[in-house]
Amino acid sequence: MINDNPARVASPESPVEPDLRKLKYDFLHNYLDTDNTDSAFHEALEDRIFESGLIHHWLRKLYTHKADQVQLDMQDLLTDFVSDYIEAKL
C-alpha cells in the first residue's frame, strides 16, 4: 500500500467565474461586426426600440440642433441593452 503524501495532493480549484465585462464587450463588438439581423438579440433590441417609442423620438431629434445626441443615445441604449441581455442569459 502506498501512503499519500499530503504535500503532493493538489488543492481543489475554485470555480472560475466568467468576466462579465469582457463577455459584454465581446458580445457587443461581435454584434456590431456582423450583419446578422435574424438573431434573438437583434429582435429583442428592435422590440425595445420600437415599443418604447425611441425610434420616433430619435427621428424627430435628427432635424434639430441636438442631432449629434442621437448617436450617443443609441450607443448608450445598446450598451445598456447588451448588459441587461447578457446578465439575463447567465
Coordinates of N, CA and C in Angstrom, one line a residue:
M1 N 0.8 -1.2 0.0 CA 0.0 0.0 0.0 C 0.9 1.2 0.0
I2 N 0.5 2.2 -0.9 CA 1.3 3.4 -1.0 C 0.6 4.5 -0.2
N3 N 1.3 5.1 0.8 CA 0.7 6.2 1.5 C 0.7 7.5 0.7
D4 N -0.4 8.3 0.8 CA -0.5 9.6 0.2 C 0.4 10.6 0.9
N5 N 1.0 11.4 0.2 CA 1.8 12.5 0.8 C 1.0 13.7 0.7
P6 N 0.5 14.3 1.8 CA -0.4 15.5 1.7 C 0.2 16.7 1.0
A7 N 1.5 16.7 1.0 CA 2.2 17.8 0.4 C 2.1 17.7 -1.2
R8 N 1.8 16.6 -1.7 CA 1.7 16.4 -3.1 C 0.3 16.4 -3.6
V9 N -0.7 16.4 -2.8 CA -2.1 16.4 -3.2 C -2.5 17.8 -3.6
A10 N -3.0 18.0 -4.8 CA -3.4 19.3 -5.2 C -4.7 19.8 -4.5
S11 N -4.7 21.0 -4.2 CA -5.9 21.5 -3.6 C -7.0 21.7 -4.6
P12 N -8.3 21.6 -4.3 CA -9.3 21.7 -5.3 C -9.3 23.1 -5.9
E13 N -9.5 23.2 -7.1 CA -9.6 24.5 -7.8 C -10.9 25.2 -7.5
S14 N -10.8 26.5 -7.3 CA -12.1 27.2 -7.1 C -12.7 27.4 -8.5
P15 N -14.0 27.5 -8.5 CA -14.7 27.7 -9.8 C -14.4 29.0 -10.4
V16 N -14.2 29.1 -11.7 CA -13.9 30.3 -12.4 C -15.1 31.0 -12.8
E17 N -15.3 32.2 -12.3 CA -16.5 33.0 -12.7 C -16.2 33.7 -14.0
P18 N -17.2 33.8 -14.9 CA -16.9 34.5 -16.2 C -16.7 36.0 -15.9
D19 N -15.8 36.6 -16.7 CA -15.6 38.0 -16.6 C -16.7 38.7 -17.4
L20 N -17.7 39.2 -16.7 CA -18.9 39.8 -17.4 C -18.5 41.0 -18.2
R21 N -17.6 41.8 -17.7 CA -17.2 43.0 -18.5 C -16.7 42.6 -19.9
K22 N -15.8 41.6 -19.9 CA -15.2 41.2 -21.2 C -16.2 40.5 -22.0
L23 N -17.1 39.7 -21.4 CA -18.1 39.0 -22.1 C -19.1 40.0 -22.8
K24 N -19.5 41.0 -22.1 CA -20.4 42.1 -22.7 C -19.7 42.8 -23.8
Y25 N -18.4 43.1 -23.6 CA -17.6 43.9 -24.6 C -17.5 43.0 -25.9
D26 N -17.2 41.8 -25.7 CA -17.0 40.9 -26.9 C -18.4 40.7 -27.6
F27 N -19.4 40.5 -26.8 CA -20.7 40.3 -27.4 C -21.1 41.5 -28.2
L28 N -20.9 42.7 -27.7 CA -21.3 44.0 -28.4 C -20.5 44.1 -29.7
H29 N -19.2 43.9 -29.6 CA -18.4 44.0 -30.8 C -18.7 43.0 -31.8
N30 N -19.0 41.8 -31.4 CA -19.4 40.7 -32.4 C -20.7 41.1 -33.0
Y31 N -21.6 41.6 -32.3 CA -22.9 42.0 -32.8 C -22.7 43.2 -33.9
L32 N -21.9 44.1 -33.5 CA -21.7 45.3 -34.4 C -20.9 44.9 -35.7
D33 N -20.0 43.8 -35.6 CA -19.2 43.4 -36.7 C -20.0 42.5 -37.7
T34 N -21.1 42.0 -37.3 CA -21.8 41.1 -38.2 C -23.1 41.8 -38.7
D35 N -23.6 41.3 -39.8 CA -24.8 41.9 -40.4 C -26.0 40.9 -40.1
N36 N -25.9 40.1 -39.1 CA -27.0 39.2 -38.7 C -28.1 39.9 -38.1
T37 N -29.2 40.0 -38.8 CA -30.4 40.7 -38.2 C -31.5 39.6 -37.9
D38 N -31.1 38.4 -37.9 CA -32.1 37.3 -37.6 C -31.9 36.7 -36.2
S39 N -31.0 37.3 -35.4 CA -30.8 36.7 -34.1 C -31.8 37.1 -33.1
A40 N -31.9 36.4 -32.1 CA -32.9 36.7 -31.0 C -32.5 38.0 -30.3
F41 N -31.2 38.3 -30.2 CA -30.8 39.5 -29.6 C -31.3 40.7 -30.5
H42 N -31.1 40.6 -31.8 CA -31.5 41.7 -32.7 C -33.0 42.0 -32.6
E43 N -33.8 40.9 -32.6 CA -35.2 41.1 -32.5 C -35.6 41.7 -31.2
A44 N -35.0 41.3 -30.1 CA -35.3 41.9 -28.8 C -34.9 43.4 -28.7
L45 N -33.8 43.7 -29.3 CA -33.4 45.1 -29.4 C -34.4 45.9 -30.2
E46 N -34.8 45.4 -31.4 CA -35.8 46.1 -32.2 C -37.1 46.3 -31.4
D47 N -37.5 45.3 -30.7 CA -38.7 45.4 -29.9 C -38.6 46.5 -28.9
R48 N -37.5 46.6 -28.2 CA -37.2 47.6 -27.2 C -37.3 49.0 -27.8
I49 N -36.6 49.2 -28.9 CA -36.6 50.5 -29.6 C -38.0 50.9 -30.1
F50 N -38.7 50.0 -30.7 CA -40.0 50.4 -31.3 C -41.1 50.5 -30.2
E51 N -41.1 49.6 -29.3 CA -42.1 49.6 -28.2 C -42.0 50.8 -27.3
S52 N -40.8 51.3 -27.1 CA -40.6 52.4 -26.2 C -40.7 53.8 -26.9
G53 N -40.9 53.7 -28.2 CA -41.1 55.0 -28.9 C -39.8 55.7 -29.2
L54 N -38.7 55.1 -28.9 CA -37.4 55.8 -29.1 C -37.1 56.1 -30.6
I55 N -37.6 55.2 -31.5 CA -37.3 55.5 -32.9 C -38.0 56.8 -33.4
H56 N -39.2 57.0 -32.9 CA -39.9 58.2 -33.2 C -39.2 59.5 -32.6
H57 N -38.8 59.3 -31.4 CA -38.1 60.4 -30.7 C -36.7 60.7 -31.4
W58 N -36.0 59.7 -31.8 CA -34.7 59.9 -32.5 C -34.9 60.6 -33.9
L59 N -35.9 60.1 -34.6 CA -36.2 60.7 -35.9 C -36.5 62.2 -35.8
R60 N -37.3 62.5 -34.8 CA -37.6 64.0 -34.6 C -36.4 64.7 -34.2
K61 N -35.6 64.2 -33.4 CA -34.4 64.9 -32.9 C -33.3 65.1 -34.0
L62 N -33.3 64.2 -35.0 CA -32.4 64.3 -36.1 C -32.5 65.7 -36.8
Y63 N -33.6 66.3 -36.8 CA -33.9 67.5 -37.5 C -33.8 68.7 -36.6
T64 N -33.1 68.6 -35.5 CA -32.9 69.7 -34.6 C -31.4 70.0 -34.4
H65 N -31.1 71.0 -33.6 CA -29.7 71.2 -33.3 C -29.1 70.2 -32.4
K66 N -29.9 69.3 -31.9 CA -29.4 68.2 -31.0 C -29.2 66.9 -31.8
A67 N -29.0 66.9 -33.1 CA -28.9 65.7 -33.9 C -27.7 64.9 -33.5
D68 N -26.6 65.5 -33.0 CA -25.5 64.7 -32.6 C -25.8 63.8 -31.4
Q69 N -26.7 64.2 -30.6 CA -27.1 63.5 -29.4 C -27.7 62.1 -29.7
V70 N -28.3 62.0 -30.9 CA -29.0 60.8 -31.3 C -28.0 59.6 -31.3
Q71 N -26.8 59.8 -31.9 CA -25.8 58.7 -31.9 C -25.4 58.3 -30.5
L72 N -25.2 59.3 -29.6 CA -24.8 59.0 -28.3 C -25.9 58.3 -27.5
D73 N -27.2 58.7 -27.8 CA -28.3 58.0 -27.1 C -28.4 56.5 -27.6
M74 N -28.1 56.3 -28.9 CA -28.2 54.9 -29.4 C -27.1 54.1 -28.8
Q75 N -25.9 54.7 -28.7 CA -24.8 53.9 -28.1 C -25.1 53.6 -26.7
D76 N -25.6 54.5 -25.9 CA -26.0 54.2 -24.5 C -27.0 53.1 -24.4
L77 N -28.0 53.2 -25.3 CA -29.1 52.2 -25.2 C -28.5 50.8 -25.6
L78 N -27.7 50.8 -26.6 CA -27.1 49.5 -27.0 C -26.2 48.9 -25.9
T79 N -25.4 49.7 -25.3 CA -24.5 49.2 -24.2 C -25.4 48.7 -23.0
D80 N -26.4 49.5 -22.6 CA -27.2 49.1 -21.5 C -28.0 47.8 -21.9
F81 N -28.5 47.7 -23.1 CA -29.3 46.6 -23.5 C -28.4 45.3 -23.5
V82 N -27.2 45.4 -24.0 CA -26.3 44.3 -24.1 C -26.0 43.8 -22.6
S83 N -25.8 44.8 -21.7 CA -25.5 44.4 -20.4 C -26.7 43.7 -19.7
D84 N -27.9 44.2 -19.9 CA -29.1 43.5 -19.4 C -29.3 42.2 -20.0
Y85 N -29.1 42.1 -21.3 CA -29.3 40.8 -22.1 C -28.4 39.7 -21.6
I86 N -27.1 40.1 -21.5 CA -26.1 39.1 -21.0 C -26.4 38.6 -19.6
E87 N -26.7 39.6 -18.7 CA -27.0 39.2 -17.3 C -28.2 38.3 -17.2
A88 N -29.2 38.6 -18.0 CA -30.4 37.8 -18.0 C -30.2 36.3 -18.5
K89 N -29.2 36.2 -19.4 CA -28.9 34.9 -20.0 C -28.1 34.0 -19.1
L90 N -27.3 34.7 -18.2 CA -26.5 33.9 -17.3 C -27.2 33.5 -16.1

